[in-house]
XYZ file of C-alpha atoms in Angstrom:
388
model
C 13.290 -29.536 -61.091
C 15.867 -28.393 -58.340
C 18.187 -25.596 -59.129
C 21.201 -27.741 -58.389
C 19.903 -30.175 -60.960
C 19.085 -27.214 -63.814
C 23.029 -25.653 -62.645
C 24.612 -29.699 -63.158
C 22.892 -29.824 -66.465
C 24.150 -26.593 -67.542
C 27.333 -26.792 -66.608
C 27.943 -30.072 -68.455
C 26.738 -28.259 -71.522
C 28.152 -24.947 -71.432
C 31.277 -25.485 -73.567
C 30.062 -27.786 -76.027
C 30.789 -26.700 -79.763
C 27.771 -25.479 -80.365
C 28.048 -22.849 -77.452
C 31.808 -21.562 -78.229
C 30.159 -21.229 -81.513
C 27.864 -18.378 -80.452
C 30.335 -17.038 -77.912
C 32.251 -16.097 -80.732
C 29.171 -15.144 -82.467
C 27.832 -12.928 -79.746
C 31.170 -11.339 -79.229
C 31.768 -10.560 -82.673
C 28.116 -9.162 -83.192
C 27.869 -6.999 -80.688
C 31.809 -5.579 -80.678
C 30.968 -4.561 -84.444
C 27.675 -2.543 -83.206
C 29.902 -1.136 -80.553
C 32.340 -0.096 -82.879
C 29.503 1.369 -85.324
C 27.678 2.999 -82.160
C 30.970 5.053 -80.773
C 31.785 6.371 -84.434
C 28.334 7.953 -84.652
C 28.812 9.531 -81.544
C 31.954 10.717 -81.927
C 31.208 12.402 -85.545
C 28.046 13.540 -83.956
C 30.090 15.170 -81.314
C 32.983 16.464 -83.573
C 30.149 18.098 -85.503
C 28.252 19.832 -82.555
C 31.469 20.941 -81.244
C 32.236 23.070 -84.465
C 28.839 24.502 -85.338
C 28.818 25.555 -82.111
C 32.075 27.042 -81.447
C 32.404 30.903 -82.017
C 34.552 30.511 -85.086
C 31.277 27.773 -86.638
C 29.087 30.067 -86.271
C 31.075 33.591 -87.769
C 30.916 35.160 -91.306
C 33.442 37.437 -92.643
C 32.408 40.093 -95.359
C 34.015 43.364 -96.595
C 34.218 46.517 -93.871
C 31.520 48.364 -93.728
C 31.436 51.227 -95.794
C 30.266 53.998 -93.111
C 28.965 53.498 -89.261
C 24.999 54.313 -90.789
C 26.251 50.509 -92.871
C 27.617 49.058 -89.313
C 24.216 49.710 -87.574
C 22.389 47.824 -89.804
C 24.068 45.191 -89.947
C 24.492 44.519 -86.120
C 20.667 45.169 -86.004
C 20.029 42.070 -88.589
C 18.283 39.133 -86.665
C 20.574 36.573 -84.759
C 23.929 38.509 -85.298
C 25.079 38.734 -82.063
C 28.838 40.746 -82.945
C 29.903 42.725 -85.694
C 33.984 43.383 -85.106
C 37.029 43.549 -87.222
C 38.747 40.042 -88.241
C 41.301 41.062 -86.113
C 38.992 39.801 -83.343
C 38.573 36.251 -84.601
C 41.800 35.110 -84.029
C 43.734 34.148 -80.813
C 46.794 35.975 -79.631
C 49.635 33.704 -78.389
C 51.592 35.629 -75.397
C 54.438 34.633 -73.113
C 53.457 34.677 -69.559
C 55.452 34.669 -66.146
C 53.750 33.177 -63.119
C 55.846 32.970 -59.853
C 59.093 33.414 -61.770
C 58.076 30.545 -64.399
C 58.262 31.587 -67.791
C 55.474 29.629 -70.086
C 52.803 30.512 -72.802
C 49.206 30.735 -73.399
C 46.365 32.172 -75.382
C 44.031 35.010 -75.270
C 40.512 36.129 -76.401
C 38.873 38.887 -76.235
C 35.478 38.827 -74.365
C 33.194 40.154 -77.347
C 29.701 40.078 -75.698
C 28.582 38.334 -72.180
C 27.718 35.188 -73.721
C 31.343 34.702 -74.524
C 32.348 32.412 -71.733
C 30.002 30.243 -68.935
C 31.710 31.564 -65.390
C 31.659 29.078 -63.088
C 33.189 31.256 -60.398
C 34.473 34.458 -60.083
C 33.259 37.501 -62.879
C 33.943 38.297 -66.314
C 36.857 40.981 -66.587
C 35.089 44.667 -65.542
C 38.063 46.197 -65.644
C 41.430 47.009 -67.768
C 44.163 44.375 -66.822
C 41.374 41.482 -65.487
C 41.131 37.949 -66.799
C 39.558 34.624 -67.054
C 40.978 31.144 -67.355
C 39.236 27.876 -67.852
C 38.540 25.143 -64.926
C 40.915 22.540 -66.827
C 44.123 24.680 -67.727
C 47.276 24.466 -68.891
C 50.799 26.911 -68.821
C 52.352 25.502 -71.887
C 56.262 25.309 -71.388
C 59.390 23.379 -72.589
C 58.524 20.485 -70.794
C 54.836 20.218 -72.335
C 53.827 17.831 -74.827
C 50.759 15.514 -75.658
C 52.518 12.276 -73.593
C 52.408 14.466 -70.210
C 49.785 17.134 -70.380
C 47.979 15.735 -68.140
C 50.479 16.469 -65.631
C 50.500 19.767 -66.414
C 46.509 20.460 -65.885
C 45.408 22.970 -63.419
C 42.049 23.998 -61.632
C 42.002 27.254 -63.296
C 39.671 28.369 -59.932
C 42.855 28.279 -57.828
C 44.037 30.832 -59.695
C 41.541 33.916 -58.978
C 43.431 36.599 -57.260
C 46.805 35.785 -59.084
C 48.451 37.987 -61.012
C 49.750 36.853 -64.426
C 52.464 38.952 -66.236
C 52.277 38.643 -70.250
C 54.610 40.178 -72.919
C 53.314 41.308 -75.992
C 55.205 41.532 -79.713
C 56.757 44.557 -78.517
C 58.543 42.564 -75.658
C 56.150 44.942 -73.390
C 54.864 43.139 -70.191
C 51.456 43.772 -68.673
C 49.903 42.713 -65.279
C 46.590 40.915 -65.559
C 44.771 39.309 -62.554
C 42.651 36.563 -62.604
C 39.273 37.461 -61.650
C 37.421 34.527 -62.558
C 37.464 30.979 -63.805
C 34.840 29.512 -66.643
C 33.670 25.818 -68.062
C 35.876 24.600 -70.822
C 34.789 25.805 -74.083
C 34.924 22.555 -76.929
C 37.737 23.359 -79.795
C 39.174 25.844 -77.572
C 42.206 24.364 -75.980
C 43.003 24.319 -72.316
C 45.577 27.401 -72.451
C 42.877 30.107 -73.782
C 42.241 33.224 -71.773
C 39.896 35.187 -71.908
C 40.498 39.460 -71.679
C 38.584 42.859 -72.653
C 38.818 44.238 -76.089
C 41.137 47.267 -74.899
C 43.312 44.965 -73.382
C 43.274 42.369 -76.352
C 44.877 45.455 -78.456
C 47.869 45.549 -76.321
C 48.631 42.300 -77.766
C 46.961 42.302 -80.971
C 47.635 44.756 -83.643
C 45.253 46.443 -86.466
C 48.061 45.342 -88.954
C 47.111 41.803 -90.793
C 50.102 41.147 -92.928
C 53.517 43.085 -94.423
C 55.217 42.447 -97.467
C 58.732 44.099 -98.229
C 56.802 47.725 -99.152
C 54.215 47.828 -96.929
C 51.799 46.320 -93.944
C 47.927 45.759 -94.542
C 45.282 46.525 -91.751
C 42.385 44.337 -91.630
C 40.638 44.388 -94.669
C 37.590 41.959 -93.692
C 34.587 42.112 -90.518
C 33.736 39.019 -88.815
C 29.599 38.832 -88.722
C 28.971 36.313 -85.413
C 25.679 34.550 -86.141
C 23.911 33.294 -82.165
C 23.112 29.539 -83.838
C 24.807 27.707 -86.657
C 21.451 26.860 -88.030
C 20.801 30.753 -88.563
C 23.414 31.294 -90.469
C 21.809 30.994 -93.800
C 19.017 33.709 -92.860
C 21.881 36.255 -92.004
C 23.864 35.645 -95.215
C 20.836 36.254 -97.015
C 20.403 39.456 -95.010
C 23.557 40.353 -95.409
C 23.672 39.836 -99.348
C 20.071 42.299 -99.373
C 22.509 44.649 -97.872
C 25.345 43.855 -100.520
C 28.004 42.123 -98.421
C 28.822 39.196 -99.923
C 30.115 36.595 -96.931
C 31.649 33.838 -96.474
C 32.085 31.278 -93.694
C 35.190 31.820 -91.227
C 34.996 28.147 -90.319
C 33.963 25.078 -92.631
C 33.371 21.678 -92.978
C 32.583 19.101 -95.270
C 28.676 18.059 -93.812
C 28.334 15.438 -96.602
C 32.039 13.788 -94.885
C 30.185 13.852 -91.457
C 26.690 12.635 -93.169
C 29.150 9.725 -94.397
C 30.358 9.221 -91.259
C 27.203 9.245 -89.277
C 25.268 7.126 -91.680
C 27.759 4.677 -93.207
C 28.383 3.202 -89.804
C 24.794 2.776 -89.207
C 24.469 1.148 -92.610
C 27.053 -1.402 -91.637
C 25.470 -1.654 -88.377
C 23.003 -3.026 -89.995
C 24.000 -5.164 -92.597
C 26.422 -7.330 -89.836
C 23.419 -7.242 -87.506
C 21.182 -8.587 -89.705
C 24.221 -11.460 -90.918
C 24.645 -12.571 -87.077
C 21.013 -12.697 -86.003
C 20.612 -15.280 -88.984
C 23.410 -17.397 -87.523
C 22.586 -17.173 -84.837
C 19.260 -19.000 -85.468
C 20.650 -20.701 -87.518
C 22.862 -21.977 -85.027
C 20.265 -22.200 -82.471
C 17.739 -23.928 -84.923
C 20.993 -26.513 -85.471
C 21.418 -27.026 -81.769
C 17.635 -27.843 -80.841
C 17.257 -29.979 -83.978
C 20.610 -32.056 -82.263
C 18.568 -31.841 -79.266
C 15.787 -33.577 -80.041
C 16.622 -36.826 -78.953
C 17.867 -35.587 -75.620
C 14.526 -33.665 -75.106
C 12.598 -37.192 -75.842
C 14.787 -38.915 -73.410
C 14.719 -36.015 -70.492
C 10.756 -36.401 -71.075
C 10.376 -40.043 -70.484
C 12.521 -39.899 -67.322
C 9.606 -37.066 -65.815
C 11.601 -33.648 -67.427
C 8.223 -31.124 -67.948
C 8.304 -29.020 -70.965
C 8.477 -26.227 -68.559
C 12.276 -27.701 -67.415
C 13.331 -28.373 -70.705
C 12.670 -24.682 -71.672
C 14.412 -23.644 -68.034
C 17.498 -25.713 -68.957
C 17.547 -24.165 -72.691
C 16.967 -20.727 -71.797
C 19.122 -20.407 -68.653
C 21.945 -22.085 -70.399
C 21.570 -19.396 -73.473
C 21.547 -16.343 -71.314
C 24.812 -17.703 -69.601
C 26.040 -18.337 -73.190
C 25.218 -14.646 -74.411
C 26.233 -13.232 -70.801
C 30.055 -14.647 -71.505
C 29.767 -13.433 -75.036
C 28.418 -9.892 -74.075
C 31.111 -10.004 -71.023
C 34.007 -10.653 -73.946
C 32.687 -7.803 -76.101
C 32.608 -5.395 -73.436
C 36.126 -6.529 -72.209
C 37.423 -6.366 -75.696
C 35.926 -2.919 -76.657
C 36.796 -1.278 -73.397
C 40.456 -1.930 -74.155
C 40.161 -0.744 -77.432
C 38.927 2.159 -76.372
C 41.027 3.086 -73.687
C 44.325 2.463 -75.874
C 42.484 4.449 -78.896
C 41.980 7.687 -76.618
C 45.194 7.156 -74.368
C 47.067 7.655 -77.975
C 45.594 8.480 -80.683
C 42.566 11.009 -79.502
C 44.814 13.275 -76.832
C 44.562 15.901 -79.405
C 40.647 16.002 -78.717
C 41.337 16.461 -75.032
C 43.747 18.989 -75.363
C 40.457 21.037 -77.338
C 38.345 20.124 -74.625
C 36.098 17.523 -76.781
C 35.687 14.794 -74.683
C 34.361 11.039 -75.872
C 32.842 9.365 -73.255
C 32.591 5.695 -73.230
C 29.410 4.730 -74.014
C 28.724 2.380 -71.396
C 24.943 2.647 -71.146
C 23.738 2.371 -74.930
C 26.397 -0.373 -75.063
C 24.364 -2.281 -72.126
C 21.036 -1.213 -73.829
C 22.337 -3.029 -76.574
C 23.371 -6.167 -75.306
C 19.956 -6.613 -72.993
C 18.295 -6.134 -76.511
C 20.570 -8.812 -77.905
C 19.945 -11.268 -75.383
C 16.099 -10.496 -74.831
C 16.303 -11.733 -78.786
C 18.570 -14.714 -78.018
C 15.918 -15.482 -75.434
C 12.744 -15.241 -77.580
C 14.386 -17.956 -80.105
C 15.423 -19.991 -77.422
C 12.130 -20.190 -76.335
C 9.927 -20.517 -79.822
C 12.737 -23.194 -81.313
C 12.268 -25.624 -77.510
C 8.325 -25.210 -77.895
C 8.385 -26.406 -80.974
C 10.395 -28.988 -80.491
C 9.035 -29.964 -77.677
C 5.201 -29.749 -79.886
C 6.790 -32.238 -82.439
C 8.938 -34.794 -79.631
C 5.394 -34.887 -77.993
C 3.812 -35.568 -81.708
C 6.693 -38.394 -82.456
C 5.915 -40.272 -78.870
C 2.708 -40.236 -79.361
C 2.826 -41.828 -83.169
């Protein structure tokens, strides 16, 4: 059978009622699967970001009784840092850069693994600071709708000088000596300084009331990995220290957020595949007379399978193209208008194009198998009917 004949037949049949129904089913099926997969990806991204962030790996305990107690705590396996709770919080400061006033947050470098330096080096001397690769200095013109305009490359600031003011309005000069890889859950406007320099911006006073001020009464214990939190908690309990997690999240919520979409996707997939099979079965039944006529004028069994297969593939491709187009528009709108907050805190939701293409190919393969199976079966029945 000539290729021109094949495409001519398909062109005449592609927009039949049955094929339009298949378009709709394919589009709805794939949109539902894409949405469920992306929900799972987003849930895991948020969960992993929170678990791996320093706050997600930190415990709070009462201040150790003496230096010997502190040494025992620091020697617990998997403990990275044991310091005052004061160093767990960032300090928001006013910054003057080339006479432009703005704000940024500073945090102390508590160990060598605090930041992953891309260019330059970590602060080795007083008055040195490192800032993220994607960097923002917030000011009165900054808001979530125009934050992209304020993002700058941190590497371009290496060698530049910032003037920071503390709560007492004292100004300190800092030199940018390096740029680090942006850390999830840290804002784009968070830079790091030495502990000594951080003390100039964060006092030992936690809170004050009308009569008295109180220093920080807790110690922060940072664990190397989230999975080791339970072990460190038990070891602290052996030393007589009750601990609680500085940052907690509802694991049951994340469990539901990942497993419910899977359950929904399975139900939708099952229903749509059954519908797809039923429609193709009905379609092949309706085509039985057409097959008989085509076989009588010289079309072989292979020709009929080719026609049905190409028609099914084209129908599936149209459904896939529609689903990807609709979902892409939806993804861009949601990310641009409702998920800006995530980007500010270095949580980037990527478009799962590879996953979507794999799902689409699996769906198309399923359709091809159905069509080949049903066409073969109808052809065999047609031959028996003709013989009878």
